[in-house]
Amino acid sequence: MKEQTAYVTGADRGLGLGFTKALLERGFRVFAGEYGLDGAGLDTLAKTHGERLHRIALDVSCDRSVLRAADKLREHCEHLDLLINNAAILGDFTGSITDPLDFTLMQEVYNVNSLGPLRVAQSVFGHLTRGSLKKLVNISSEAGSMEQSRRTNRKLRYGYCMSKAALNVQTVILANHAHEHDIESYLFDPGWMRSFMHGTKNLKATQEPDDTAQTILATVLDRPHPGYLYMTHEGQRYDW
Ligand SMILES: NC(=O)c1ccc[n+]([C@@H]2O[C@H](COP(=O)([O-])OP(=O)(O)OC[C@H]3O[C@@H](n4cnc5c(N)ncnc54)[C@H](OP(=O)(O)O)[C@@H]3O)[C@@H](O)[C@H]2O)c1
């Protein structure tokens, strides 16, 4: 059997680091997209799983960086079994329509959260078609759900919510194409995690990213595809 390979974006910390750790523990060769300068979490993993961990400099908002990362990946493997588009930023979480809105920052959020996953998927799509598992995972949010914004009477968070809604429709379009190549697609709301989206670890949140990564991977790797795209971290259907 061919060695299983995975590519995780935003692997420096939070959920991406959790995926990287869990996949290494499952025996995967992991290409970890590294964005920040503080790679302490990946340093620790390198000590125990060094030969199967490939750290690749990756800024998903930059065409050239994404292409360079894909070249690096291709140097080390001929197929990709699993792509996890995880990297994202929050931007300004506070402005309502009556506040000043930072449209430049919103464009940056869109570039990272919506265009980033598409750039990365395109850069390794050929490799994914040659994998044996053939799994494509996009990490969205409850913020991408129109129904959730309506139900909760949301009046803030334009940039982040719009970027995740765009990711959601992108995943539908991509999944249609991927399906023709027997690639199964998943779109997760990972839940509320003690990660670093606000700059420091959010201790108020209810889930540890490492546990969430394990739960998501159980749905993706251990069970048959549920037949719908948008789901909670536990694999239950989520409202669009
Ligand atoms: N935390 C939550 O409660 C929550 C809820 C719903 C959805 N999510 C989603 O879950 C995913 C993981 O987020 P998280 O909570 O683990 O957040 P996090 O701790 O902030 O991790 C995000 C990762 O993405 C990296 N990153 C940022 N900009 C990047 C870029 N341009 N290119 C490549 N990597 C970049 C970050 O690097 P640096 O650390 O160096 O900045 C970090 O490693 C995201 O898609 C997020 O939208 C999170």
Coordinates of C-alpha atoms and ligand atoms in Angstrom, one line a residue:
M1 CA 0.0 0.0 0.0
K2 CA 1.2 3.5 -0.9
E3 CA 2.2 5.8 2.0
Q4 CA -0.7 8.2 2.9
T5 CA 0.0 11.8 2.4
A6 CA -1.8 15.0 3.7
Y7 CA -1.4 18.7 3.2
V8 CA -2.6 21.0 6.0
T9 CA -2.7 24.8 5.7
G10 CA -2.3 27.1 8.7
A11 CA -0.5 24.3 10.5
D12 CA 1.5 26.6 12.9
R13 CA -1.0 26.5 15.7
G14 CA -4.6 26.0 16.6
L15 CA -6.7 23.5 14.7
G16 CA -4.1 23.2 11.9
L17 CA -1.5 22.1 14.3
G18 CA -4.0 19.6 15.8
F19 CA -4.6 18.1 12.4
T20 CA -0.9 17.8 11.7
K21 CA -0.3 16.1 15.0
A22 CA -3.2 13.7 14.6
L23 CA -2.3 12.8 11.0
L24 CA 1.3 12.1 12.0
E25 CA 0.0 9.9 14.8
R26 CA -2.0 8.0 12.2
G27 CA 1.1 7.4 10.1
F28 CA 0.6 10.0 7.4
R29 CA 3.4 11.9 5.7
V30 CA 2.3 15.5 6.4
F31 CA 3.0 18.7 4.5
A32 CA 2.4 21.4 7.0
G33 CA 1.9 24.9 5.6
E34 CA 3.8 27.2 8.0
Y35 CA 2.9 30.9 7.9
G36 CA 4.1 32.5 11.1
L37 CA 7.5 32.8 12.7
D38 CA 6.5 31.0 15.9
G39 CA 6.8 27.4 14.9
A40 CA 7.1 26.1 18.4
G41 CA 4.3 23.5 18.0
L42 CA 5.8 22.2 14.8
D43 CA 9.3 22.1 16.4
T44 CA 7.9 19.7 19.0
L45 CA 6.3 17.5 16.4
A46 CA 9.5 17.5 14.4
K47 CA 11.3 15.9 17.3
T48 CA 9.0 12.9 17.3
H49 CA 7.9 12.5 13.7
G50 CA 10.7 14.4 11.9
E51 CA 11.0 12.1 8.9
R52 CA 7.3 12.3 8.0
L53 CA 6.8 16.0 8.7
H54 CA 7.6 18.4 5.9
R55 CA 7.3 22.1 6.9
I56 CA 6.5 24.3 3.9
A57 CA 6.5 28.1 4.0
L58 CA 3.0 29.0 2.9
D59 CA 1.0 32.2 2.7
V60 CA -2.3 31.2 1.2
S61 CA -3.1 34.8 0.2
C62 CA -0.1 34.9 -2.2
D63 CA -0.2 33.2 -5.6
R64 CA 3.6 32.8 -5.8
S65 CA 3.8 31.3 -2.2
V66 CA 1.1 28.8 -3.0
L67 CA 2.8 27.7 -6.2
R68 CA 6.2 27.4 -4.5
A69 CA 4.7 25.3 -1.7
A70 CA 3.0 23.0 -4.3
D71 CA 6.4 22.6 -6.1
K72 CA 8.0 21.6 -2.7
L73 CA 5.2 19.1 -2.1
R74 CA 5.7 17.5 -5.5
E75 CA 9.4 17.1 -4.8
H76 CA 8.6 14.7 -2.0
C77 CA 5.5 12.8 -3.2
E78 CA 3.7 11.7 -6.3
H79 CA 0.2 11.8 -4.9
L80 CA -1.8 13.5 -2.3
D81 CA -4.5 11.7 -0.3
L82 CA -5.9 14.5 1.8
L83 CA -6.0 18.2 1.5
I84 CA -7.1 20.3 4.6
N85 CA -7.7 23.9 3.8
N86 CA -7.7 25.3 7.4
A87 CA -5.8 28.6 7.4
A88 CA -8.0 31.7 8.0
I89 CA -8.0 35.1 9.7
L90 CA -10.7 36.9 11.6
G91 CA -10.2 40.6 10.5
D92 CA -12.4 43.1 12.2
F93 CA -15.0 41.3 14.2
T94 CA -16.8 44.3 15.5
G95 CA -18.1 46.8 13.0
S96 CA -21.8 47.2 12.2
I97 CA -23.2 49.3 9.3
T98 CA -23.2 52.4 11.5
D99 CA -19.5 52.1 12.4
P100 CA -16.5 52.8 10.2
L101 CA -15.8 49.7 8.1
D102 CA -12.3 48.8 7.0
F103 CA -12.8 47.6 3.4
T104 CA -9.1 47.1 2.8
L105 CA -9.0 44.7 5.8
M106 CA -12.1 42.9 4.5
Q107 CA -10.4 42.4 1.1
E108 CA -7.5 40.8 3.0
V109 CA -9.8 38.5 4.9
Y110 CA -11.5 37.5 1.6
N111 CA -8.1 36.9 0.0
V112 CA -7.0 34.6 2.8
N113 CA -10.3 32.8 3.8
S114 CA -12.0 32.5 0.4
L115 CA -9.4 32.8 -2.4
G116 CA -6.7 31.0 -0.3
P117 CA -8.4 27.6 -0.2
L118 CA -9.2 27.8 -3.9
R119 CA -5.6 28.7 -4.8
V120 CA -4.3 25.8 -2.7
A121 CA -6.8 23.3 -4.1
Q122 CA -5.9 24.3 -7.6
S123 CA -2.2 24.0 -7.0
V124 CA -2.4 20.3 -5.9
F125 CA -5.6 19.2 -7.6
G126 CA -3.7 16.9 -10.0
H127 CA -1.9 15.3 -7.1
L128 CA -5.2 14.8 -5.3
T129 CA -6.7 12.9 -8.3
R130 CA -3.7 10.5 -8.0
G131 CA -4.2 9.8 -4.3
S132 CA -5.9 6.7 -3.0
L133 CA -8.0 8.3 -0.3
K134 CA -9.1 11.3 -2.4
K135 CA -10.4 13.6 0.3
L136 CA -10.7 17.4 0.2
V137 CA -11.6 19.2 3.5
N138 CA -12.4 22.9 3.8
I139 CA -12.7 24.4 7.2
S140 CA -15.5 26.9 7.3
S141 CA -17.5 28.2 10.3
E142 CA -21.0 28.8 11.6
A143 CA -20.2 32.3 10.3
G144 CA -20.6 31.1 6.7
S145 CA -24.2 30.0 7.3
M146 CA -26.8 32.4 6.0
E147 CA -29.4 30.7 8.2
Q148 CA -27.2 31.1 11.3
S149 CA -26.8 34.9 10.6
R150 CA -30.6 35.2 10.2
R151 CA -31.4 33.0 13.2
T152 CA -29.1 34.9 15.6
N153 CA -30.0 38.3 14.2
R154 CA -26.4 39.0 13.6
K155 CA -25.5 42.7 12.8
L156 CA -21.7 42.5 13.0
R157 CA -18.7 40.5 11.5
Y158 CA -19.3 41.4 7.8
G159 CA -15.8 40.5 6.6
Y160 CA -15.4 37.1 8.2
C161 CA -19.0 36.0 7.7
M162 CA -18.9 37.0 4.0
S163 CA -15.6 35.3 3.5
K164 CA -16.8 32.0 4.9
A165 CA -20.1 32.1 3.0
A166 CA -18.0 32.6 -0.2
L167 CA -15.9 29.6 0.9
N168 CA -19.1 27.6 1.3
V169 CA -20.3 28.2 -2.3
Q170 CA -16.8 27.6 -3.6
T171 CA -16.8 24.2 -1.9
V172 CA -20.1 23.3 -3.6
I173 CA -18.7 24.2 -7.0
L174 CA -15.4 22.5 -6.4
A175 CA -17.0 19.4 -4.9
N176 CA -19.1 19.0 -8.1
H177 CA -15.9 18.8 -10.1
A178 CA -13.9 16.8 -7.6
H179 CA -16.7 14.2 -7.5
E180 CA -16.0 13.4 -11.2
H181 CA -12.6 12.4 -10.1
D182 CA -14.0 10.3 -7.1
I183 CA -12.7 12.9 -4.7
E184 CA -15.0 13.3 -1.6
S185 CA -15.4 16.8 -0.3
Y186 CA -16.2 18.0 3.3
L187 CA -17.0 21.4 4.7
F188 CA -16.8 21.8 8.5
D189 CA -18.0 24.2 11.1
P190 CA -15.3 23.2 13.7
G191 CA -17.1 24.8 16.6
W192 CA -15.8 27.2 19.2
M193 CA -12.1 26.4 19.9
R194 CA -9.5 27.5 22.3
S195 CA -7.2 28.7 19.5
F196 CA -5.5 31.9 18.5
M197 CA -7.9 33.7 16.1
H198 CA -8.1 36.7 18.4
G199 CA -4.3 36.9 18.8
T200 CA -4.1 35.1 22.1
K201 CA -5.4 31.7 23.1
N202 CA -9.2 32.0 23.6
L203 CA -9.7 30.4 27.0
K204 CA -13.4 31.1 27.0
A205 CA -14.1 28.7 24.2
T206 CA -15.4 25.3 24.8
Q207 CA -13.2 22.9 22.7
E208 CA -9.5 22.1 22.5
P209 CA -8.3 22.3 18.9
D210 CA -6.5 18.9 19.2
D211 CA -9.8 17.2 20.2
T212 CA -11.7 18.9 17.4
A213 CA -9.0 17.8 14.9
Q214 CA -9.4 14.2 16.1
T215 CA -13.2 14.4 15.8
I216 CA -13.1 15.8 12.3
L217 CA -10.6 13.2 11.1
A218 CA -12.8 10.4 12.5
T219 CA -15.6 11.6 10.2
V220 CA -13.3 12.0 7.2
L221 CA -11.1 9.0 7.6
D222 CA -13.0 6.4 9.6
R223 CA -16.6 6.6 8.4
P224 CA -18.4 6.6 5.0
H225 CA -19.1 10.0 3.6
P226 CA -22.4 11.2 5.1
G227 CA -23.8 12.4 1.7
Y228 CA -23.9 16.1 2.6
L229 CA -21.2 18.7 2.5
Y230 CA -21.7 21.2 5.3
M231 CA -21.4 19.7 8.8
T232 CA -20.5 20.2 12.4
H233 CA -17.2 19.0 13.7
E234 CA -19.1 15.8 14.8
G235 CA -20.3 15.2 11.3
Q236 CA -23.9 16.4 11.7
R237 CA -25.6 18.3 8.9
Y238 CA -25.3 22.0 9.2
D239 CA -27.8 24.5 7.8
W240 CA -26.6 26.6 4.8
Ligands
LIG1 N1 -11.4 29.2 16.7 C1 -12.7 29.0 16.5 O1 -13.5 29.0 17.4 C2 -13.2 28.8 15.1 C3 -14.6 28.8 14.9 C4 -15.1 28.5 13.6 C5 -14.2 28.3 12.6 N2 -12.9 28.4 12.8 C6 -12.0 28.1 11.6 O2 -11.1 27.1 12.0 C7 -9.9 27.3 11.2 C8 -8.6 27.2 12.1 O3 -8.6 28.4 12.9 P1 -8.0 28.4 14.4 O4 -9.2 28.6 15.3 O5 -7.1 27.2 14.6 O6 -7.2 29.8 14.3 P2 -5.7 30.1 14.6 O7 -5.3 29.5 15.9 O8 -5.6 31.6 14.4 O9 -5.0 29.3 13.4 C9 -5.0 29.8 12.1 C10 -3.8 29.4 11.4 O10 -3.7 30.0 10.1 C11 -2.5 30.6 9.9 N3 -2.6 31.7 8.9 C12 -3.0 33.0 9.1 N4 -3.0 33.7 7.9 C13 -2.4 32.8 7.0 C14 -2.1 32.9 5.6 N5 -2.2 34.1 4.9 N6 -1.5 31.9 5.0 C15 -1.4 30.7 5.6 N7 -1.7 30.5 7.0 C16 -2.2 31.6 7.6 C17 -2.1 31.1 11.2 O11 -0.7 31.4 11.3 P3 -0.2 32.4 12.5 O12 -0.5 31.7 13.8 O13 1.2 32.5 12.3 O14 -1.0 33.7 12.3 C18 -2.5 29.9 12.1 O15 -1.5 28.9 12.0 C19 -10.0 28.6 10.4 O16 -10.5 28.3 9.1 C20 -11.1 29.3 11.2 O17 -11.9 30.2 10.4 C21 -12.4 28.6 14.0

